[in-house]
XYZ file of C-alpha atoms in Angstrom:
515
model
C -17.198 -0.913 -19.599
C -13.977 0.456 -21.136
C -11.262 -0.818 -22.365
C -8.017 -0.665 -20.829
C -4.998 -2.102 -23.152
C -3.139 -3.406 -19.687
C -4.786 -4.535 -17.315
C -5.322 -7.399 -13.691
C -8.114 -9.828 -13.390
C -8.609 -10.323 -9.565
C -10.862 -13.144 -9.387
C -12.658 -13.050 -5.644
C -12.952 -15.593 -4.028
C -14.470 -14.285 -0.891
C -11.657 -12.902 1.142
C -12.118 -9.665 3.267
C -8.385 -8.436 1.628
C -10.270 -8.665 -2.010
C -10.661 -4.694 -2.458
C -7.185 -4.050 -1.012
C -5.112 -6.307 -3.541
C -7.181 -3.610 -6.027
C -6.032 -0.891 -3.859
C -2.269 -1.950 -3.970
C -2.476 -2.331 -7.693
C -4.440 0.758 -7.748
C -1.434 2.597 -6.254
C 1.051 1.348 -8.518
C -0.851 3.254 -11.727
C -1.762 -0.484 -12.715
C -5.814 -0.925 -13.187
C -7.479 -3.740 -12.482
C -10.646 -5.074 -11.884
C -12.369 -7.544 -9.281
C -14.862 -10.101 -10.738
C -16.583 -13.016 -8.846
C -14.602 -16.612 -9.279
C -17.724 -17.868 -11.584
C -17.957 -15.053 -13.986
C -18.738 -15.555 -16.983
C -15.564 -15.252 -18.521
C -17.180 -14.186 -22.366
C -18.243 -10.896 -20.767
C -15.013 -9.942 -19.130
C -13.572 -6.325 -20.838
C -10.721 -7.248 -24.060
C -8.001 -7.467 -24.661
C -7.475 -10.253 -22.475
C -5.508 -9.371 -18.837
C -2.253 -8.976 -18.522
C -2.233 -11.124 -15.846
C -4.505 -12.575 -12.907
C -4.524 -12.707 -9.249
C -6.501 -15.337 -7.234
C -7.485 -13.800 -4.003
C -7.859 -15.653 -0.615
C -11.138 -16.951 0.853
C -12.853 -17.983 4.011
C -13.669 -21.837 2.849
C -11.552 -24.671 2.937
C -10.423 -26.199 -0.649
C -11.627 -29.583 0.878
C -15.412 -28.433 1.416
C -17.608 -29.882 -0.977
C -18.683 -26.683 -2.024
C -15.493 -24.929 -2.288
C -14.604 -22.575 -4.920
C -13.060 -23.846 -7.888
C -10.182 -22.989 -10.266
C -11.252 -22.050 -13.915
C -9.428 -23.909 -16.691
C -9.379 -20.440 -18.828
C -7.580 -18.926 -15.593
C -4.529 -20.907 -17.062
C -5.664 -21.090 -20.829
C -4.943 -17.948 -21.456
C -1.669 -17.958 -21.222
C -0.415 -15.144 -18.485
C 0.836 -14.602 -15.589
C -1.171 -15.607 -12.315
C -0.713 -15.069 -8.940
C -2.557 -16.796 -6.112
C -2.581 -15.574 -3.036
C -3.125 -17.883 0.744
C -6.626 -19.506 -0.934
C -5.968 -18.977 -4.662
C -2.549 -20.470 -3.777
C -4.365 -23.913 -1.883
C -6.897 -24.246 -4.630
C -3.909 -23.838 -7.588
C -2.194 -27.084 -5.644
C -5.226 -28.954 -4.997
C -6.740 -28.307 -8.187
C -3.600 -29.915 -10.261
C -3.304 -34.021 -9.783
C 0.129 -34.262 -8.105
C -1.149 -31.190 -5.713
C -2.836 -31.793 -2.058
C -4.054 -29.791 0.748
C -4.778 -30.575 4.437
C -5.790 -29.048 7.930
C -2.387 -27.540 8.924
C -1.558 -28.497 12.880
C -0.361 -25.629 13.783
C -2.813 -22.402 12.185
C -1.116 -19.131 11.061
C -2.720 -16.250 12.113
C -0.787 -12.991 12.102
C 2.434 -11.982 11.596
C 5.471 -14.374 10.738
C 8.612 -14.145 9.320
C 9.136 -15.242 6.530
C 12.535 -16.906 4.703
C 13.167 -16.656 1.138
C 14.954 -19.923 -0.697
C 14.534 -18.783 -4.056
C 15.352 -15.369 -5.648
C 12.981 -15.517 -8.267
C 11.338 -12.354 -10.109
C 8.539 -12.788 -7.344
C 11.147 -11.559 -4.528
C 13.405 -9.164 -6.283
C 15.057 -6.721 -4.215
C 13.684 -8.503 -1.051
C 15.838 -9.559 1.975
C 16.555 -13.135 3.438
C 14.242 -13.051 6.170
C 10.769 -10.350 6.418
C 7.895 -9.847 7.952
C 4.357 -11.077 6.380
C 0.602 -11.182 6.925
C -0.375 -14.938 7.552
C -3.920 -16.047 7.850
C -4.873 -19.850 7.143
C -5.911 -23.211 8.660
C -4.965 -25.286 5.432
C -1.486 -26.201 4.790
C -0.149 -27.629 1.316
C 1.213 -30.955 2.293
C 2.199 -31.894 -1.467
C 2.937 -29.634 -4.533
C 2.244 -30.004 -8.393
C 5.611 -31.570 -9.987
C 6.283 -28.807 -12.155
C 5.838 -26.387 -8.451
C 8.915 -25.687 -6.296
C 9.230 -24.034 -3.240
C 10.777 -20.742 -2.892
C 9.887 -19.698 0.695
C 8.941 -20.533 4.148
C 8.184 -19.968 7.612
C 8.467 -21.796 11.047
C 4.992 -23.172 10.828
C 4.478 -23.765 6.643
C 7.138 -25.281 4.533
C 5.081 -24.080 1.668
C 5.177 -20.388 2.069
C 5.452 -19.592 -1.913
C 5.984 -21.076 -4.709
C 6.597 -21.219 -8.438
C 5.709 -22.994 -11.484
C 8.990 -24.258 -12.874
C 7.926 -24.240 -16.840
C 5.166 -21.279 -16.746
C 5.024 -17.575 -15.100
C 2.432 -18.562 -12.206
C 3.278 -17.962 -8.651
C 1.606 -18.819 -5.129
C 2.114 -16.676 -1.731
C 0.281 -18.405 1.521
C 0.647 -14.997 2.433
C -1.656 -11.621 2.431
C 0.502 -9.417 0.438
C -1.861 -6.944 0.423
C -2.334 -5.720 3.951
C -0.041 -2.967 5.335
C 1.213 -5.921 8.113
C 3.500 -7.224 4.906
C 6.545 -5.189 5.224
C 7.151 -5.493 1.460
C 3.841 -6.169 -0.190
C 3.505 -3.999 -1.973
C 7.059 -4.692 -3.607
C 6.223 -7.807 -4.717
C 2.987 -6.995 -6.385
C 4.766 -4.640 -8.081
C 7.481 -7.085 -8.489
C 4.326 -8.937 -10.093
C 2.809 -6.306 -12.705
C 6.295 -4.970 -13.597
C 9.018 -7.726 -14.117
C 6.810 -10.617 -14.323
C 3.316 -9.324 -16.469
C 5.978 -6.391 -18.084
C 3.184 -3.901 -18.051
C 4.027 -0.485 -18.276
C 2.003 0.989 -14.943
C 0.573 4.203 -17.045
C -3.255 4.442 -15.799
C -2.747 7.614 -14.212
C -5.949 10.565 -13.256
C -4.257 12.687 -16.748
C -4.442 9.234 -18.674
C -8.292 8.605 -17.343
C -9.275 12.282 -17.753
C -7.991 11.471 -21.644
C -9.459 8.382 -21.933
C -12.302 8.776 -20.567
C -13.548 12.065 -22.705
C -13.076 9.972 -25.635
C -15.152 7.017 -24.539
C -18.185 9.859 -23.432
C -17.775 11.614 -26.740
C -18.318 8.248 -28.524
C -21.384 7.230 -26.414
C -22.874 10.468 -26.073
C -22.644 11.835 -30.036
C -24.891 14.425 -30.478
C -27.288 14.012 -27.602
C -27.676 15.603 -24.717
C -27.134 14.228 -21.326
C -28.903 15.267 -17.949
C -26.413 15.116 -14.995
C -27.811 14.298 -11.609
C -25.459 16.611 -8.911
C -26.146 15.585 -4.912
C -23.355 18.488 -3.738
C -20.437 15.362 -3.157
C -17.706 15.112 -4.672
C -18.775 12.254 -7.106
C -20.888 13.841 -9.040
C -19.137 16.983 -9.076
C -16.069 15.432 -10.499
C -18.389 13.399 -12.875
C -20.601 16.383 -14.121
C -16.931 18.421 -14.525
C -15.716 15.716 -16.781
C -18.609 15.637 -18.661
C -18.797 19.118 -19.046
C -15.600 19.024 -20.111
C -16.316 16.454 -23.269
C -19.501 17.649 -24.451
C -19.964 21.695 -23.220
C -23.493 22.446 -22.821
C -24.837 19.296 -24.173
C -24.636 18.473 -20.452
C -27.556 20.195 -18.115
C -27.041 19.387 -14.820
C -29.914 19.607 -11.737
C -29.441 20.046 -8.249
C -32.147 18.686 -6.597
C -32.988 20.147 -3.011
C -34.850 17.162 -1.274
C -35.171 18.207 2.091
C -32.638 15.745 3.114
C -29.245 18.631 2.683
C -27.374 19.699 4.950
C -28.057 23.229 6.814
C -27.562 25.805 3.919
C -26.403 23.256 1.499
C -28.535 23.809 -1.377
C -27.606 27.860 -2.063
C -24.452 26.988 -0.720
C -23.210 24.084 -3.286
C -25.591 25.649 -6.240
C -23.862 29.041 -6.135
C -20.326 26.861 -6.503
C -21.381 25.102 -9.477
C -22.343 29.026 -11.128
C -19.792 30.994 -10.062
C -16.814 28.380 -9.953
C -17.092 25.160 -11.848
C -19.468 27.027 -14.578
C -21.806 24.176 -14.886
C -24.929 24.279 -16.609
C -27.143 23.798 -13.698
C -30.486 24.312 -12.916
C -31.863 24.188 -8.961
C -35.146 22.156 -8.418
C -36.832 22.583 -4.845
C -38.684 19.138 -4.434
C -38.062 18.836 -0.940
C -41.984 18.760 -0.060
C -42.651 15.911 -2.897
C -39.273 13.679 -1.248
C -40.911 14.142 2.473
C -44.134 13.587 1.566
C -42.944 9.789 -0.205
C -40.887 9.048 2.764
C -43.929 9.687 5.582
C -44.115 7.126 7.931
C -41.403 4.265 6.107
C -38.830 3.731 8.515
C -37.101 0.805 6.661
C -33.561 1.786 5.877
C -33.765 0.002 1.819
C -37.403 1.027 1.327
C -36.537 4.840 1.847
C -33.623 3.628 -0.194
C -35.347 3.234 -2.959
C -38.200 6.160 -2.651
C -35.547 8.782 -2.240
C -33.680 7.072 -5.652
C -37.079 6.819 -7.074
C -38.025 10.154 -6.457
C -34.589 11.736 -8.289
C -36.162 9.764 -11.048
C -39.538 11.441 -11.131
C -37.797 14.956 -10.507
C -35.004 14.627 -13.709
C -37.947 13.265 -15.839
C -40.210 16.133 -15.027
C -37.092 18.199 -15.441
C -36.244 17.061 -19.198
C -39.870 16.005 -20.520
C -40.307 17.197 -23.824
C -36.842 17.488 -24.759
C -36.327 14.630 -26.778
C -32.731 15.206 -27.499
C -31.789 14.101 -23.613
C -31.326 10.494 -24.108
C -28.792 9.956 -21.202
C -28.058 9.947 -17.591
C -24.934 10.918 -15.760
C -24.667 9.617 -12.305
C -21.258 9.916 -9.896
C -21.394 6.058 -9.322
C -17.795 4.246 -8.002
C -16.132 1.147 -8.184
C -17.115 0.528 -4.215
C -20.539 1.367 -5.351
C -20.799 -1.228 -7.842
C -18.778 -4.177 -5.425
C -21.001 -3.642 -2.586
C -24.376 -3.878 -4.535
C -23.260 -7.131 -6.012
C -24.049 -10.625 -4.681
C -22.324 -13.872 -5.829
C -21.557 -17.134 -3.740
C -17.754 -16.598 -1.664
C -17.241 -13.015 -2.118
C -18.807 -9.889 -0.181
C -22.429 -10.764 0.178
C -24.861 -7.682 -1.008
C -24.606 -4.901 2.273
C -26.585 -2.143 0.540
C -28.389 -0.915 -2.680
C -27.369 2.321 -3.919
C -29.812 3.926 -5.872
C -27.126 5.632 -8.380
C -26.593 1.810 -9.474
C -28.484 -0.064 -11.783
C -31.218 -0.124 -14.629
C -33.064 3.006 -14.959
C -37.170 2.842 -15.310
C -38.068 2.034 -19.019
C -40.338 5.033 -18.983
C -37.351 7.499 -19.261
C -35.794 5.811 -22.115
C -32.343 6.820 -21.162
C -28.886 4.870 -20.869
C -26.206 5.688 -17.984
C -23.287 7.955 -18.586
C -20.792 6.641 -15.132
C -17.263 8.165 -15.792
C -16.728 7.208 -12.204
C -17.682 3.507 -12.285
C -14.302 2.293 -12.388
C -13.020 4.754 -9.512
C -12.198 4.358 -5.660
C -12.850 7.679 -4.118
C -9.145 8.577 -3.304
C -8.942 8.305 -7.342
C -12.156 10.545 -8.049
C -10.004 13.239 -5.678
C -7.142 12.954 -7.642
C -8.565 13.243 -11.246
C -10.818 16.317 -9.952
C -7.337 17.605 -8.990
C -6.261 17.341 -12.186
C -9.536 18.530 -13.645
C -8.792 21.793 -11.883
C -11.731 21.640 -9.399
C -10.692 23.590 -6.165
C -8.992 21.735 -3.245
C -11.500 23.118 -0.976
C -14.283 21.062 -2.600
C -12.651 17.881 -3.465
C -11.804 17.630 0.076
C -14.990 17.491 1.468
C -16.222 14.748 3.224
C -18.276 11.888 1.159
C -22.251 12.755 1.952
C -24.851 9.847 0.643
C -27.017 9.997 -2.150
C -29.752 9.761 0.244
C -28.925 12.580 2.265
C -30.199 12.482 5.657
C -32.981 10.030 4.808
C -30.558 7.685 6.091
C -29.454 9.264 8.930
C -32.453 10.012 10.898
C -32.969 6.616 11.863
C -36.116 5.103 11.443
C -39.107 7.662 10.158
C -38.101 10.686 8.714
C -39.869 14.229 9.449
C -39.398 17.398 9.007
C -38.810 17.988 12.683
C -36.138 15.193 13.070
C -34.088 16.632 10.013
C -34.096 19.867 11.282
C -32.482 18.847 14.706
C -30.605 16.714 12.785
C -28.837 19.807 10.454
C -28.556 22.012 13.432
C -26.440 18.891 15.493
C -24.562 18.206 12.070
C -23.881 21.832 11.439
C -22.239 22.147 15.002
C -19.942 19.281 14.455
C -18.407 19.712 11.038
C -17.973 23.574 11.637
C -16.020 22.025 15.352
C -14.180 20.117 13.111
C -13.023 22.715 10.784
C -12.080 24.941 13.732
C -9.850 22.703 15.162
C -8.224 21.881 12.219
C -9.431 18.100 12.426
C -11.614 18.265 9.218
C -9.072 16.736 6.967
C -7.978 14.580 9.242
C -10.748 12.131 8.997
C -12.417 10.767 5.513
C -15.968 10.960 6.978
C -17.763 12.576 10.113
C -21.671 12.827 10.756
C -23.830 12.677 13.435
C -27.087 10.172 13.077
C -30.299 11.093 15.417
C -31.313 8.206 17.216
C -35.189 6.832 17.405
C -34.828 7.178 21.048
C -35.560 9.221 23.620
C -34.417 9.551 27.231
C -34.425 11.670 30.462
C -32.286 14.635 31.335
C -32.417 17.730 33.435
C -31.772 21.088 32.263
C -31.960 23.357 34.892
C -34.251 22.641 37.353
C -36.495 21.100 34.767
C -37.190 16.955 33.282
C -36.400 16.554 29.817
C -37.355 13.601 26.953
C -35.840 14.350 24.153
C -33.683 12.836 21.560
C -29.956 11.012 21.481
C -27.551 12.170 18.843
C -24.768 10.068 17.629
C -21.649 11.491 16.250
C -19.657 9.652 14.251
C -15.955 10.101 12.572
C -14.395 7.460 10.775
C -10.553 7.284 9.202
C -10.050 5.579 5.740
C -8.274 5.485 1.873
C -11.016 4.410 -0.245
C -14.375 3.625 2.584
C -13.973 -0.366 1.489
C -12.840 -0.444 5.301
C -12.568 2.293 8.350
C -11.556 2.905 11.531
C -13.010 5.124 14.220
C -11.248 8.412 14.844
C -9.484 8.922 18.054
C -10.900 12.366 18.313
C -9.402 14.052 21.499
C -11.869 13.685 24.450
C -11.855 17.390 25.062
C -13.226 18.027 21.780
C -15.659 15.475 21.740
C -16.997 17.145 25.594
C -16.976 20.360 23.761
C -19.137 19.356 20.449
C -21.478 17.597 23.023
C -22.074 20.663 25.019
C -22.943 22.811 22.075
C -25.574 20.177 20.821
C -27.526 19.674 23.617
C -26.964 23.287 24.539
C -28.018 24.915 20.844
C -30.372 22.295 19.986
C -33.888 22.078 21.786
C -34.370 18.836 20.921
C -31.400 16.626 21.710
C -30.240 15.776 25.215
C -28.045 13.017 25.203
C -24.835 12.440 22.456
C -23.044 9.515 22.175
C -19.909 8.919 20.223
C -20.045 5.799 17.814
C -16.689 3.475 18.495
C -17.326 1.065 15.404
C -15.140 0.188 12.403
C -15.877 -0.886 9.162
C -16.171 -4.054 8.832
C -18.120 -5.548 11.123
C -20.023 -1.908 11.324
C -20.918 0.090 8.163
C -20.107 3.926 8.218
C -23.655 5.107 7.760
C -25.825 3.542 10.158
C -28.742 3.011 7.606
């Protein structure tokens, strides 16, 4: 992990806002980090934080297995900010402090009335609109706390430690709903941690050269490329801090999109000048993957697999002794599991241990990155617009979105479906408009006519999703016309598929992949 001379501690405490108080900060050049409530503090990154934000949570600070405040939250002497849960368990974790069920619930939006112009509210109004969403109330505050806003249903709507810099909103600052959240978290970094908001893409590209030059030395590193963006950006930065002690492969793994492979390798030649190599190992992926239709077992064989391929790809050449993968920071969240906070949805296979057999370390440039932030820094790297926009395609291809068993058969109808919709999508201009679109073929089969003739064939299910960062998503409102239109062509052009159905899910409760 690197080290960052400023930087904010969020410490989770399982609310669904968690990833978006690091998206505000995000925004405001500030970096930060999100680490489970119980982490071991010893391992955290130094210099200490500039300052530390207590996110909200689901439990109540009364259960008898609530999450707890850490003594070194307050030992270390900065600035914290609690926010709705992390304010509760700052009051009932001091003696003076209590916390009941509140007899009238805030859920939604309320106005809120400031009695205090403290640093926390500079530049604010009397009266504004916030984000409420609680069952607990504070019914009695530390002595050295004092109250410094309200609303119609909670006397206790912020507050303020009287002798130190720590502050408590019952609040979701956070969420767009809070007309001037994200004033007051900047409010936060800038007047009350003083940090200078300078982690910019120029300042990571800088950075972050340095840091691969002083793990890498003299060795060479082997760059796995999928065609996304990630690891494009990721091989490009590399390439950038150690030339061609980089070789990167593009694996073709039978799971690319419809002309992907000479498409995307003929980009990294030509354009980005990348060392690159192409390795067809489509027959050895399909072969693993015959007849699992588990979604985390083909998980791991396709991750496996890339494994086998770069080994047989670098063995004997000593001098490769590391790894470059296009992991992100939403990579890393969502494949880790502690009590409160966002229970494990999905391994990635681009996180984690390698096999012991390849005797490589990791090179991540990314790790740290929401996926917005990769775009921007491959901006600034000079990659072309028309690449950086594309839409975010898994590691595992379309292992994972031919549900259930994967053939040979299936992908095909599945490239010819996907083909039709992104090029519909590019036509009418609605490409960039949405951060993800894909179709998934369905394990099922049902009856149409075509013609005068009975048909079984398969259902296709397109999908389209808005988002900033794919923490959370919305379905596109894609106009109906061109939804009728996309469906025509696939049942029309593709002998196989007879039935498309449009997928009406956001993220959470739904994922954006289906698998």
């Amino acid at each position: 992990m690197s080290t960052h001379n400023e930087w904010i501690l969020i410490l989770d405490y399982g609310s669904q806002y968690t990833q978006l108080i690091a998206r505000r900060l995000r925004e405001l050049n500030v970096y930060c980090e999100i680490h489970p409530f119980n982490v071991d503090f010893s391992k955290l990154p130094s210099p200490k934080p500039s300052g530390v934000i207590l996110s909200g949570g689901p439990m109540s600070v009364n259960d008898l297995d609530a999450p707890h405040m850490r003594d070194e939250v307050t030992g270390w002497q900065v600035p914290v900010l609690g926010i709705c849960y992390g304010l509760q368990i700052m009051s009932h974790t001091r003696v003076t402090g209590s916390v009941a069920k509140a007899q009238h619930r805030e859920f939604g939006r309320a106005s809120l009335i400031i009695d205090s112009h403290s640093d926390l509210f500079r530049g604010f109004p009397y009266e504004t609109q916030v984000w409420m969403s609680h069952a607990d109330k504070i019914t009695s505050l530390p002595d050295s706390f004092e109250v410094i806003a309200h609303t119609k249903n909670a006397h206790v709507a912020a507050v303020r430690d009287k002798n130190l810099p720590i502050y408590g909103v019952q609040f979701h600052p956070e969420v767009v709903h809070t007309e001037l959240g994200e004033q007051l978290l900047e409010n936060f970094v800038s007047s009350i941690c003083n940090m200078k908001r300078d982690w910019t893409a120029a300042s990571f590209i800088d950075s972050t050269i340095s840091s691969i030059r002083e793990q890498v030395g003299n060795s060479r590193v082997i760059c796995a490329l999928s065609g996304g963006v990630d690891s494009t950006v990721a091989a490009t930065l590399i390439h950038q801090a150690i030339g061609d002690q980089l070789l990167c492969v593009f694996v073709d793994n039978g799971l690319l999109r419809k002309n992907e492979f000479n498409d995307v390798l003929n980009l990294y030649t030509t354009v980005l000048h990348l060392p690159v190599i192409g390795v067809d190992a489509s027959e050895k992926f399909l072969t693993r993957l015959e007849g699992v239709s588990d979604p985390e077992e083909k998980r791991k064989i396709i991750g496996n697999t890339f494994i086998d391929v770069f080994d047989e790809a670098v063995a004997g050449d000593k001098n490769f002794r590391f790894l470059a993968q296009g992991t992100l920071y939403p990579d890393v969240i969502e494949s880790v599991s502690f009590k409160g906070p966002s229970a494990t949805i999905k391994s990635h296979h681009n996180v984690g241990g390698l096999p012991e057999k390849m005797n490589m370390k990791l090179v991540e440039p990314l790790r740290e990155l929401f996926k917005d932030e990769v775009r921007r820094v491959g901006r600034e790297l000079g990659i072309p617009e028309r690449f950086i926009s594309r839409h975010p395609f898994p590691g595992p291809g379309m292992g994972i979105r031919v549900l259930g068993a994967v053939s040979k058969e299936k992908l095909d109808l599945l490239r010819e479906a996907d083909f039709i919709f992104i090029e519909e999508l590019k036509e009418q201009h609605l490409y960039d408009k949405v951060w993800q679109a894909l179709v998934v073929l369905l394990p099922v089969q049902s009856v149409g006519v075509m013609g005068d003739e009975r048909t079984y064939e398969y259902t296709a299910a397109i999908r389209a999703v808005t988002s900033v960062d794919g923490m959370t998503a919305d379905w596109a409102h894609l106009p109906l016309d061109f939804l009728a239109h996309v469906s025509n062509r696939i049942i029309n052009e593709v002998n196989g598929i007879n039935r498309v159905v449009y997928d009406i899910s956001s993220k959470p409760p739904a994922t954006i992949e289906w698998e």
